[in-house]
Short mmCIF file of C-alpha atoms in Angstrom, two decimals:
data_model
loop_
_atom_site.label_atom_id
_atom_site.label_comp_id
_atom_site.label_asym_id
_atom_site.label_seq_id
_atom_site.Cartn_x
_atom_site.Cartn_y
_atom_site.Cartn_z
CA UNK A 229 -52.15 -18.10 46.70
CA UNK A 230 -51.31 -14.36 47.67
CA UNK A 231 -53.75 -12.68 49.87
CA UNK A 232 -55.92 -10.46 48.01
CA UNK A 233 -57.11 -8.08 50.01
CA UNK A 234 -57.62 -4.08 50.03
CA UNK A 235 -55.82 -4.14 53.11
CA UNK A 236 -52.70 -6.21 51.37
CA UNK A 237 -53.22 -4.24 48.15
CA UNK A 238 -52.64 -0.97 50.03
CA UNK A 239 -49.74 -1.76 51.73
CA UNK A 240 -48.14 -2.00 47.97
CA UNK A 241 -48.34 1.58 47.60
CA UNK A 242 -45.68 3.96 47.33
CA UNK A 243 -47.40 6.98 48.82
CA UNK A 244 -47.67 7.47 52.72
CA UNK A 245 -51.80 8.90 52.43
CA UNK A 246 -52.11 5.47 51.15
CA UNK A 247 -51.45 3.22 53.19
CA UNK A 248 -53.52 2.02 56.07
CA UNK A 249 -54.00 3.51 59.42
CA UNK A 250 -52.37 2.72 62.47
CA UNK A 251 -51.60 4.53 65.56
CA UNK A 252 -48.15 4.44 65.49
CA UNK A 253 -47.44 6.21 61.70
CA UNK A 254 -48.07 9.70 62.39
CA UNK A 255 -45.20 9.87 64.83
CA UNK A 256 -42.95 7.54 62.94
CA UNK A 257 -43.34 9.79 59.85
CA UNK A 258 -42.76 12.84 61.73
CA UNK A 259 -40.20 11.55 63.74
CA UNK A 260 -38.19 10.77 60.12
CA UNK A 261 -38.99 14.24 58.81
CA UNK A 262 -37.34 15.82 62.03
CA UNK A 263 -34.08 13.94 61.23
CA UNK A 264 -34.09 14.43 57.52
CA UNK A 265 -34.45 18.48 58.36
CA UNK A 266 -31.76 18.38 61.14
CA UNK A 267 -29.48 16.74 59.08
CA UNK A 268 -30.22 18.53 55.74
CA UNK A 269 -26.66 19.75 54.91
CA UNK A 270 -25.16 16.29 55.64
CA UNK A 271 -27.17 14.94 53.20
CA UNK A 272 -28.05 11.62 54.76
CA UNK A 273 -28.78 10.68 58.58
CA UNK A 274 -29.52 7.07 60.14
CA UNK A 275 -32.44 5.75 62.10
CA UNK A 276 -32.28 2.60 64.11
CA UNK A 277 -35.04 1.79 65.83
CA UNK A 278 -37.13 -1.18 66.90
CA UNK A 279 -40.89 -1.16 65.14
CA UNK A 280 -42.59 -2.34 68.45
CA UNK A 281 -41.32 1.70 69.44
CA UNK A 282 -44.11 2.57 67.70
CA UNK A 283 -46.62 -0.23 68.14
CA UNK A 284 -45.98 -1.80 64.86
CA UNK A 285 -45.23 -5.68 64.41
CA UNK A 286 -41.54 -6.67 63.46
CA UNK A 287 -40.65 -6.74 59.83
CA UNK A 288 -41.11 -10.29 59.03
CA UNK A 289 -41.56 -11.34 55.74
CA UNK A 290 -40.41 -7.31 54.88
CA UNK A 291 -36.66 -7.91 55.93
CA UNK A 292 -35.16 -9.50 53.38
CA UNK A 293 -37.39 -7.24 50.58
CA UNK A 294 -35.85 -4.24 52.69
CA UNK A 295 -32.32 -5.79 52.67
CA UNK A 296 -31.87 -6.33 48.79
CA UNK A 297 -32.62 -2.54 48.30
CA UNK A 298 -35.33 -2.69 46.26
CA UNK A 299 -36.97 0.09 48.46
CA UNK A 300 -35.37 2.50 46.11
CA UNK A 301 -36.56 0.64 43.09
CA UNK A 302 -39.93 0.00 40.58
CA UNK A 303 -40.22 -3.53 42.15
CA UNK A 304 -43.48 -4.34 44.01
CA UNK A 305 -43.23 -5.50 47.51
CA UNK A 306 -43.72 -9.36 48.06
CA UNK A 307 -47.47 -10.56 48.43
CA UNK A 308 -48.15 -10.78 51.68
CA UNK A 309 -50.23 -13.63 53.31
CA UNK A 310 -52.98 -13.58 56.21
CA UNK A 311 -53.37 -10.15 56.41
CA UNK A 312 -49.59 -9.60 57.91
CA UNK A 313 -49.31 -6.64 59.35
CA UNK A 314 -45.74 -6.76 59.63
CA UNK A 315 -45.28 -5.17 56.36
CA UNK A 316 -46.66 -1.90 58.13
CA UNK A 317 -43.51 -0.67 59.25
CA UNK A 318 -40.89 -1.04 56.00
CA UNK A 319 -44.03 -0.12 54.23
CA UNK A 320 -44.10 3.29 55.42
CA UNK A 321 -39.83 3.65 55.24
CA UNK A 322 -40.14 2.60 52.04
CA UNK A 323 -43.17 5.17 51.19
CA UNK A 324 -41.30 7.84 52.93
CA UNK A 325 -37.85 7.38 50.99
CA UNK A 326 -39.82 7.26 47.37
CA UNK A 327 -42.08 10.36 48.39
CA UNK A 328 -38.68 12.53 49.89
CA UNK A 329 -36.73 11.28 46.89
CA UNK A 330 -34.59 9.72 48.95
CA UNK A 331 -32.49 6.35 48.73
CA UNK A 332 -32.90 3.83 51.25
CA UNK A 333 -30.10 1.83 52.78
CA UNK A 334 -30.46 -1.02 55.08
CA UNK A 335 -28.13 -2.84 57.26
CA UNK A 336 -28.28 -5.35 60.55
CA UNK A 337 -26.50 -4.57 63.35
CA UNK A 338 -26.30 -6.23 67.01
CA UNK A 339 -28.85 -3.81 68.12
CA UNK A 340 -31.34 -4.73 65.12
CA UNK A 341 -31.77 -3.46 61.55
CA UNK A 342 -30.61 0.41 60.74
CA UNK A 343 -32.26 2.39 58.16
CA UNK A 344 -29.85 5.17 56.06
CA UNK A 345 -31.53 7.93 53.92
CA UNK A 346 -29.34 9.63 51.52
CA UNK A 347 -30.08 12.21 49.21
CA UNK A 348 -27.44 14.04 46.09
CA UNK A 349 -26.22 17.32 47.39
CA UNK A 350 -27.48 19.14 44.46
CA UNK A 351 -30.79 17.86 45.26
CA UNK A 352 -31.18 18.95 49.32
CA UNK A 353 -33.30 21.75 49.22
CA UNK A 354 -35.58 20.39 47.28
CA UNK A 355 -35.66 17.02 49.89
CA UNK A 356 -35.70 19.14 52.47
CA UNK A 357 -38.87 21.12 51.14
CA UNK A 358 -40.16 17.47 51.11
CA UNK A 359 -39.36 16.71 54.41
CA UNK A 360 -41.32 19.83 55.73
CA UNK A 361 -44.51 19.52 53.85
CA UNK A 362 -44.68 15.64 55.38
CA UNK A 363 -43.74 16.95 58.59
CA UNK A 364 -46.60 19.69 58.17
CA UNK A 365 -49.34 16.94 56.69
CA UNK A 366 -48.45 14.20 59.72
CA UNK A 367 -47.99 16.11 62.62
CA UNK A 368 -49.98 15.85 65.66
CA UNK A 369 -50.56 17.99 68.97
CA UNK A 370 -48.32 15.78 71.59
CA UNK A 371 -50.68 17.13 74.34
CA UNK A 372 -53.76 16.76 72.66
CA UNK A 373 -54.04 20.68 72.16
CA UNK A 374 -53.60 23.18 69.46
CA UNK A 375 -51.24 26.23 70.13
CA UNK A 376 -53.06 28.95 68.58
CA UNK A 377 -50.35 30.99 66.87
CA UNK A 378 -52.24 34.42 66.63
CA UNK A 379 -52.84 34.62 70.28
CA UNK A 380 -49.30 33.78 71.08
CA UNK A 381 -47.79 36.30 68.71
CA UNK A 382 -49.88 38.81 69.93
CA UNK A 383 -49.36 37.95 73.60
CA UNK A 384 -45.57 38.12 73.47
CA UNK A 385 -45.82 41.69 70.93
CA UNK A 386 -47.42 42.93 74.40
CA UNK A 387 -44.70 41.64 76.46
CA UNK A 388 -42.54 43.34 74.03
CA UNK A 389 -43.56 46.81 74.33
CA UNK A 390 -43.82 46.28 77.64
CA UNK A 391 -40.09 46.14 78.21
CA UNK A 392 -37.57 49.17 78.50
CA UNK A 393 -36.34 51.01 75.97
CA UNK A 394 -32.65 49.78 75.94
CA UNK A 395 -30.22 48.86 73.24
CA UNK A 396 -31.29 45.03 72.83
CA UNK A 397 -34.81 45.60 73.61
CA UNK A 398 -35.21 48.52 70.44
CA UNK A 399 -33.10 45.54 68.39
CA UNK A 400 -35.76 43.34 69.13
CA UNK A 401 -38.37 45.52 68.52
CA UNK A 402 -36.92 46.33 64.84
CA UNK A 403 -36.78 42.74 64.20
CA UNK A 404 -40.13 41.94 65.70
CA UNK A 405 -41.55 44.53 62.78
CA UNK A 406 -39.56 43.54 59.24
CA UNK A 407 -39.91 39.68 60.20
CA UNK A 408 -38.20 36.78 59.61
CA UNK A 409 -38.88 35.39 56.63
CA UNK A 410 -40.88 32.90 56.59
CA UNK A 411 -41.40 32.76 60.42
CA UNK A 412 -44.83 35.15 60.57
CA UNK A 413 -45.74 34.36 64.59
CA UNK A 414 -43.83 35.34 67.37
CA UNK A 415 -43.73 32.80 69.77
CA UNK A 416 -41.20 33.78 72.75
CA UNK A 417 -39.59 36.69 73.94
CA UNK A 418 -36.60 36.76 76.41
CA UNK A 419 -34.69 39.58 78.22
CA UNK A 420 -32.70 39.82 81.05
CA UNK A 421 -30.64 43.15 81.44
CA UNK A 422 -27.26 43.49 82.78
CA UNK A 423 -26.33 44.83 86.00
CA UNK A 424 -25.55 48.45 84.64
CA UNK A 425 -25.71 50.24 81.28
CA UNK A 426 -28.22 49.74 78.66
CA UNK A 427 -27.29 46.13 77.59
CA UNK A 428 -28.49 42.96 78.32
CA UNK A 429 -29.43 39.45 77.27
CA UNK A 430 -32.10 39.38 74.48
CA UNK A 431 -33.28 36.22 72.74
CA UNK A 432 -36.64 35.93 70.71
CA UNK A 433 -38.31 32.98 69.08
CA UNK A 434 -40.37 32.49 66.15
CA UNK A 435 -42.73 30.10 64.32
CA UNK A 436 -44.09 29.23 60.99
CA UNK A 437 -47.30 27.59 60.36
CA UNK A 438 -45.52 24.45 59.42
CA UNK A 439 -44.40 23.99 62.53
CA UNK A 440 -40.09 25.35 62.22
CA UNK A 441 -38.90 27.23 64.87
CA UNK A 442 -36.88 29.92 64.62
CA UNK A 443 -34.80 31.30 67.54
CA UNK A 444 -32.63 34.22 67.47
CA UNK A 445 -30.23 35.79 69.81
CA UNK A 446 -30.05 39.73 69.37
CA UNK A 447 -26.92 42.07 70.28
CA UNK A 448 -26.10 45.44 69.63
CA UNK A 449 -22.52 45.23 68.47
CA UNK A 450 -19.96 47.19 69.49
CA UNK A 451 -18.70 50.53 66.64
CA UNK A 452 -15.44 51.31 67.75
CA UNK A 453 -12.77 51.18 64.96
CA UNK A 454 -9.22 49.37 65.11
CA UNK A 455 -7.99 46.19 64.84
CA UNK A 456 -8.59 45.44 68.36
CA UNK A 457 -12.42 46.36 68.70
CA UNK A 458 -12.30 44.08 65.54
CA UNK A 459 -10.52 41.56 67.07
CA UNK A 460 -12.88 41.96 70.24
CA UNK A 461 -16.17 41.52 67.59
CA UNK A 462 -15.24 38.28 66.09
CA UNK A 463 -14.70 36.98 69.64
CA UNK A 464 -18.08 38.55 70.19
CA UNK A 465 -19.67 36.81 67.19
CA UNK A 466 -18.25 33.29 67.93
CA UNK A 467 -19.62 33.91 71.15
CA UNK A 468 -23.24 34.75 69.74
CA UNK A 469 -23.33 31.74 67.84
CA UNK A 470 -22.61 29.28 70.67
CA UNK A 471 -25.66 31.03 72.76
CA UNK A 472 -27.49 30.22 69.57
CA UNK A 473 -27.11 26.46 69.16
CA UNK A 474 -27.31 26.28 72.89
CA UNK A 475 -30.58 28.21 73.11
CA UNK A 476 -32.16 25.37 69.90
CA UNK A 477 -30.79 22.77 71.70
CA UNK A 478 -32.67 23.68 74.81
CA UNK A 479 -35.89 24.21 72.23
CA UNK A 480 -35.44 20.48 70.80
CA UNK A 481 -36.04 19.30 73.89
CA UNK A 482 -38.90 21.31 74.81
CA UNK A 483 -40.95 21.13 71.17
CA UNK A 484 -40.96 17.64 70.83
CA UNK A 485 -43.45 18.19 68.28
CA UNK A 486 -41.46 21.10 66.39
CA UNK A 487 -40.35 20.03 62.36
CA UNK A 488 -37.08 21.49 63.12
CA UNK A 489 -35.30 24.58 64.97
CA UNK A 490 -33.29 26.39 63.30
CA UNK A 491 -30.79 29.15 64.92
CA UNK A 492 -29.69 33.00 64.03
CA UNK A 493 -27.50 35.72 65.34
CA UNK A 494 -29.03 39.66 64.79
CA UNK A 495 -26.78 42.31 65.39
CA UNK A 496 -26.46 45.91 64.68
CA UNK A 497 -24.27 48.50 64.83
CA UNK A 498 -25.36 52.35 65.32
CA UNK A 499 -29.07 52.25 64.54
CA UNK A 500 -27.35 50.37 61.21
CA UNK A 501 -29.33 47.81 58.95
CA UNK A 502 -30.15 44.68 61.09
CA UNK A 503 -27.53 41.96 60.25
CA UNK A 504 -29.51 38.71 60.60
CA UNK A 505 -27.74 35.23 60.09
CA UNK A 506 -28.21 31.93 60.54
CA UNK A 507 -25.14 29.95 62.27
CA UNK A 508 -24.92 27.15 60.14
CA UNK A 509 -25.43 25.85 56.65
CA UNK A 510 -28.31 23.68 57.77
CA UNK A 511 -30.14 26.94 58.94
CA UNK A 512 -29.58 28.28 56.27
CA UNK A 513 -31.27 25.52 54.06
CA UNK A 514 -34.34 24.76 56.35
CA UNK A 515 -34.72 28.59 56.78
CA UNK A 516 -34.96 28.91 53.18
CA UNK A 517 -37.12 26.07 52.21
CA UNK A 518 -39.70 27.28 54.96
CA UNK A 519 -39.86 30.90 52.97
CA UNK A 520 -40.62 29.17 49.43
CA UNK A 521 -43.41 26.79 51.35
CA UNK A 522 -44.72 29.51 53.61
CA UNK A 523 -45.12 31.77 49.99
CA UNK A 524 -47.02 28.56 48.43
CA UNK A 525 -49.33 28.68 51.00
CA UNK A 526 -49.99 32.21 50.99
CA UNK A 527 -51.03 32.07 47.31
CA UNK A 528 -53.93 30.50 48.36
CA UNK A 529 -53.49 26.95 46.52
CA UNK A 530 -53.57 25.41 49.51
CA UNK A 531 -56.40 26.65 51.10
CA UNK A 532 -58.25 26.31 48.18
CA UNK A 533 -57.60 22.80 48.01
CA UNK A 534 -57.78 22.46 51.48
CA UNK A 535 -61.80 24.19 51.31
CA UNK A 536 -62.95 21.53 48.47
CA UNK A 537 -61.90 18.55 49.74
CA UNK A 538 -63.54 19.10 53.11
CA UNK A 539 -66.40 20.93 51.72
CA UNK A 540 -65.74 24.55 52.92
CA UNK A 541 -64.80 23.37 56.96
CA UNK A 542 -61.81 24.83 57.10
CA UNK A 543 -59.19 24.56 60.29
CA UNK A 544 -57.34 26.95 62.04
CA UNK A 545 -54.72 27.87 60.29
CA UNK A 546 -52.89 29.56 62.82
CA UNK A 547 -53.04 26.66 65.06
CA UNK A 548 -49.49 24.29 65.51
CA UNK A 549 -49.31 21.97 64.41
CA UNK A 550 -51.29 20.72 61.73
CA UNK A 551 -54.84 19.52 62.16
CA UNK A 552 -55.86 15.97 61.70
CA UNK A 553 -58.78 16.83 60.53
CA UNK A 554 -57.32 18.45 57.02
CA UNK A 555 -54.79 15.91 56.80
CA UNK A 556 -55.86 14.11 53.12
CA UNK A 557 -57.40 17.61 52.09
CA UNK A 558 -53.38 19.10 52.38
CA UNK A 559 -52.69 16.12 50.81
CA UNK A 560 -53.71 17.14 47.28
CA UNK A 561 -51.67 19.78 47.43
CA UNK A 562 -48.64 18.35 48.15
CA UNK A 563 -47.16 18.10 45.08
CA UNK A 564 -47.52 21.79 44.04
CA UNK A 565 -45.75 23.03 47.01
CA UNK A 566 -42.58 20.15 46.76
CA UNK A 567 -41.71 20.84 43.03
CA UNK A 568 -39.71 23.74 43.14
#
């Protein structure tokens, strides 16, 4: 007869808050969020991995339930026997592809099994909201401490003003003031002037609160008419862009614990309207999707939520990344903020 138990019960359920504890999920969740939001625009991305990589048992009796691809389906997981905990790890793939709206393929390969999520094109912002809000409700400090955003931003607005008063460094400055959308904290600034003139090398980097990095490489463009200077500010764009994905590719591998990094290009011309775009359509997707969350929160459903469930101890909420500590409370809300 099938084991009974809360403990098999729970690992039946379709939602990730449900299912049982284990040291290993938060970073498994997250670390599927990350490539869900990095790969928005392709609308599917892979993940082979072994369970033991994050202390979890291999899939057992789980396999062949995972291999039919009845993931994606109503049907109940098989009963599981003796308490086996090797359910643990499809349970939460499975959880994860029904809560991002996702479909679930799975295939063996030489190396072991591989896991493909795929999503409709018509539907990726709306996954991709999903993927941040999980991101946001499983994340955890990889050095055991919080960043606390508000000191940071206002650390860096010193360095800031600190600087000379150049062409790149007023750019900044302007950008700095109307925001980024979405991206309230400043988190780095970078500038490293040229040898002569008034140019130089400016890069800045912001944050939301759930946890999407924003990094942005500022130039004052060059005003001279003619299809050559034209010529020469295409060149100059292309050019911009590259120092952009370069400069989140250096990020991803120093903010392990980052959601996603998304890059943009500011540039002005004359003391003209900053022109501030992101270099690909992926940017442009997370970038968004991080606006629409970052306005839920701000209408104060979350905190509210948030206040109740924990009666009235509130965290941080300029800390990065999410606390533990209001990880079910966030949880109630997370269906308001995904339906969009």
């Amino acid at each position: 007869m099938a084991c009974d138990c809360s403990t098999c019960n729970t690992l039946k359920k379709r939602k990730l808050i449900q299912l049982p504890d284990h040291s290993g999920k938060s970073s498994l969740i997250l670390q599927l969020c990350q490539l869900g939001l990095a790969a928005v625009d392709r609308y599917f991305f892979n993940f082979s991995t072994r369970p033991s990589n994050f202390a979890m048992s291999p899939t057992g009796v789980y396999r062949d339930w995972l291999m039919t691809g009845r993931a994606y389906s109503t049907q109940k997981p098989p009963e599981l026997h003796d308490h086996d905990d090797s359910a643990m790890f499809p349970a939460i793939l499975w959880a994860f592809s029904f809560e991002t709206n996702c479909q679930l393929l799975v295939s063996d390969s030489e190396e072991g099994q591989s896991y493909q999520f795929q999503w409709r094109p018509d539907n990726a912002e709306s996954v991709a909201g999903r993927f941040l809000v999980l991101a946001y409700l499983w994340a955890r400090p990889t050095n055991g401490k919080l960043i606390d955003l508000g000191n940071r931003d206002a650390e860096q607005r010193r360095r800031l003003e600190n600087l000379p008063t150049l062409d790149e460094t007023e750019l900044m400055r302007r950008l700095v003031q109307v925001q980024l959308s979405g991206f309230r904290f400043l988190y780095n600034v970078e500038w490293e002037p040229a040898r002569s003139g008034r140019t130089g090398k400016a890069e800045l980097a912001f944050v939301s609160r759930t946890g999407v990095f924003a990094v942005v490489v500022v130039e004052q463009s060059d005003s001279s008419a003619g299809e050559t200077a034209e010529s020469r500010r295409r060149e100059r764009r292309r050019e911009l862009e590259q120092r952009a994905r370069k400069l989140r590719e250096n990020f991803v591998g120093q903010h392990l614990e980052a959601a996603a990094i998304v890059a943009f290009t500011c540039t002005c011309t004359d003391g003209a309207k900053l022109k501030v775009t992101p270099v690909g359509a992926n940017d442009r997707v997370v970038a968004c999707v991080v606006e629409k969350v970052e306005q839920k929160i701000d209408g104060g459903q979350w905190s509210r939520a948030a206040a109740t469930a924990t009666g009235g101890q509130m965290s941080n909420r300029n800390a990065l990344p999410a606390v533990p500590a209001v990880l079910i409370a966030s949880a109630l809300v997370y269906g308001y903020l995904v339906r969009k």
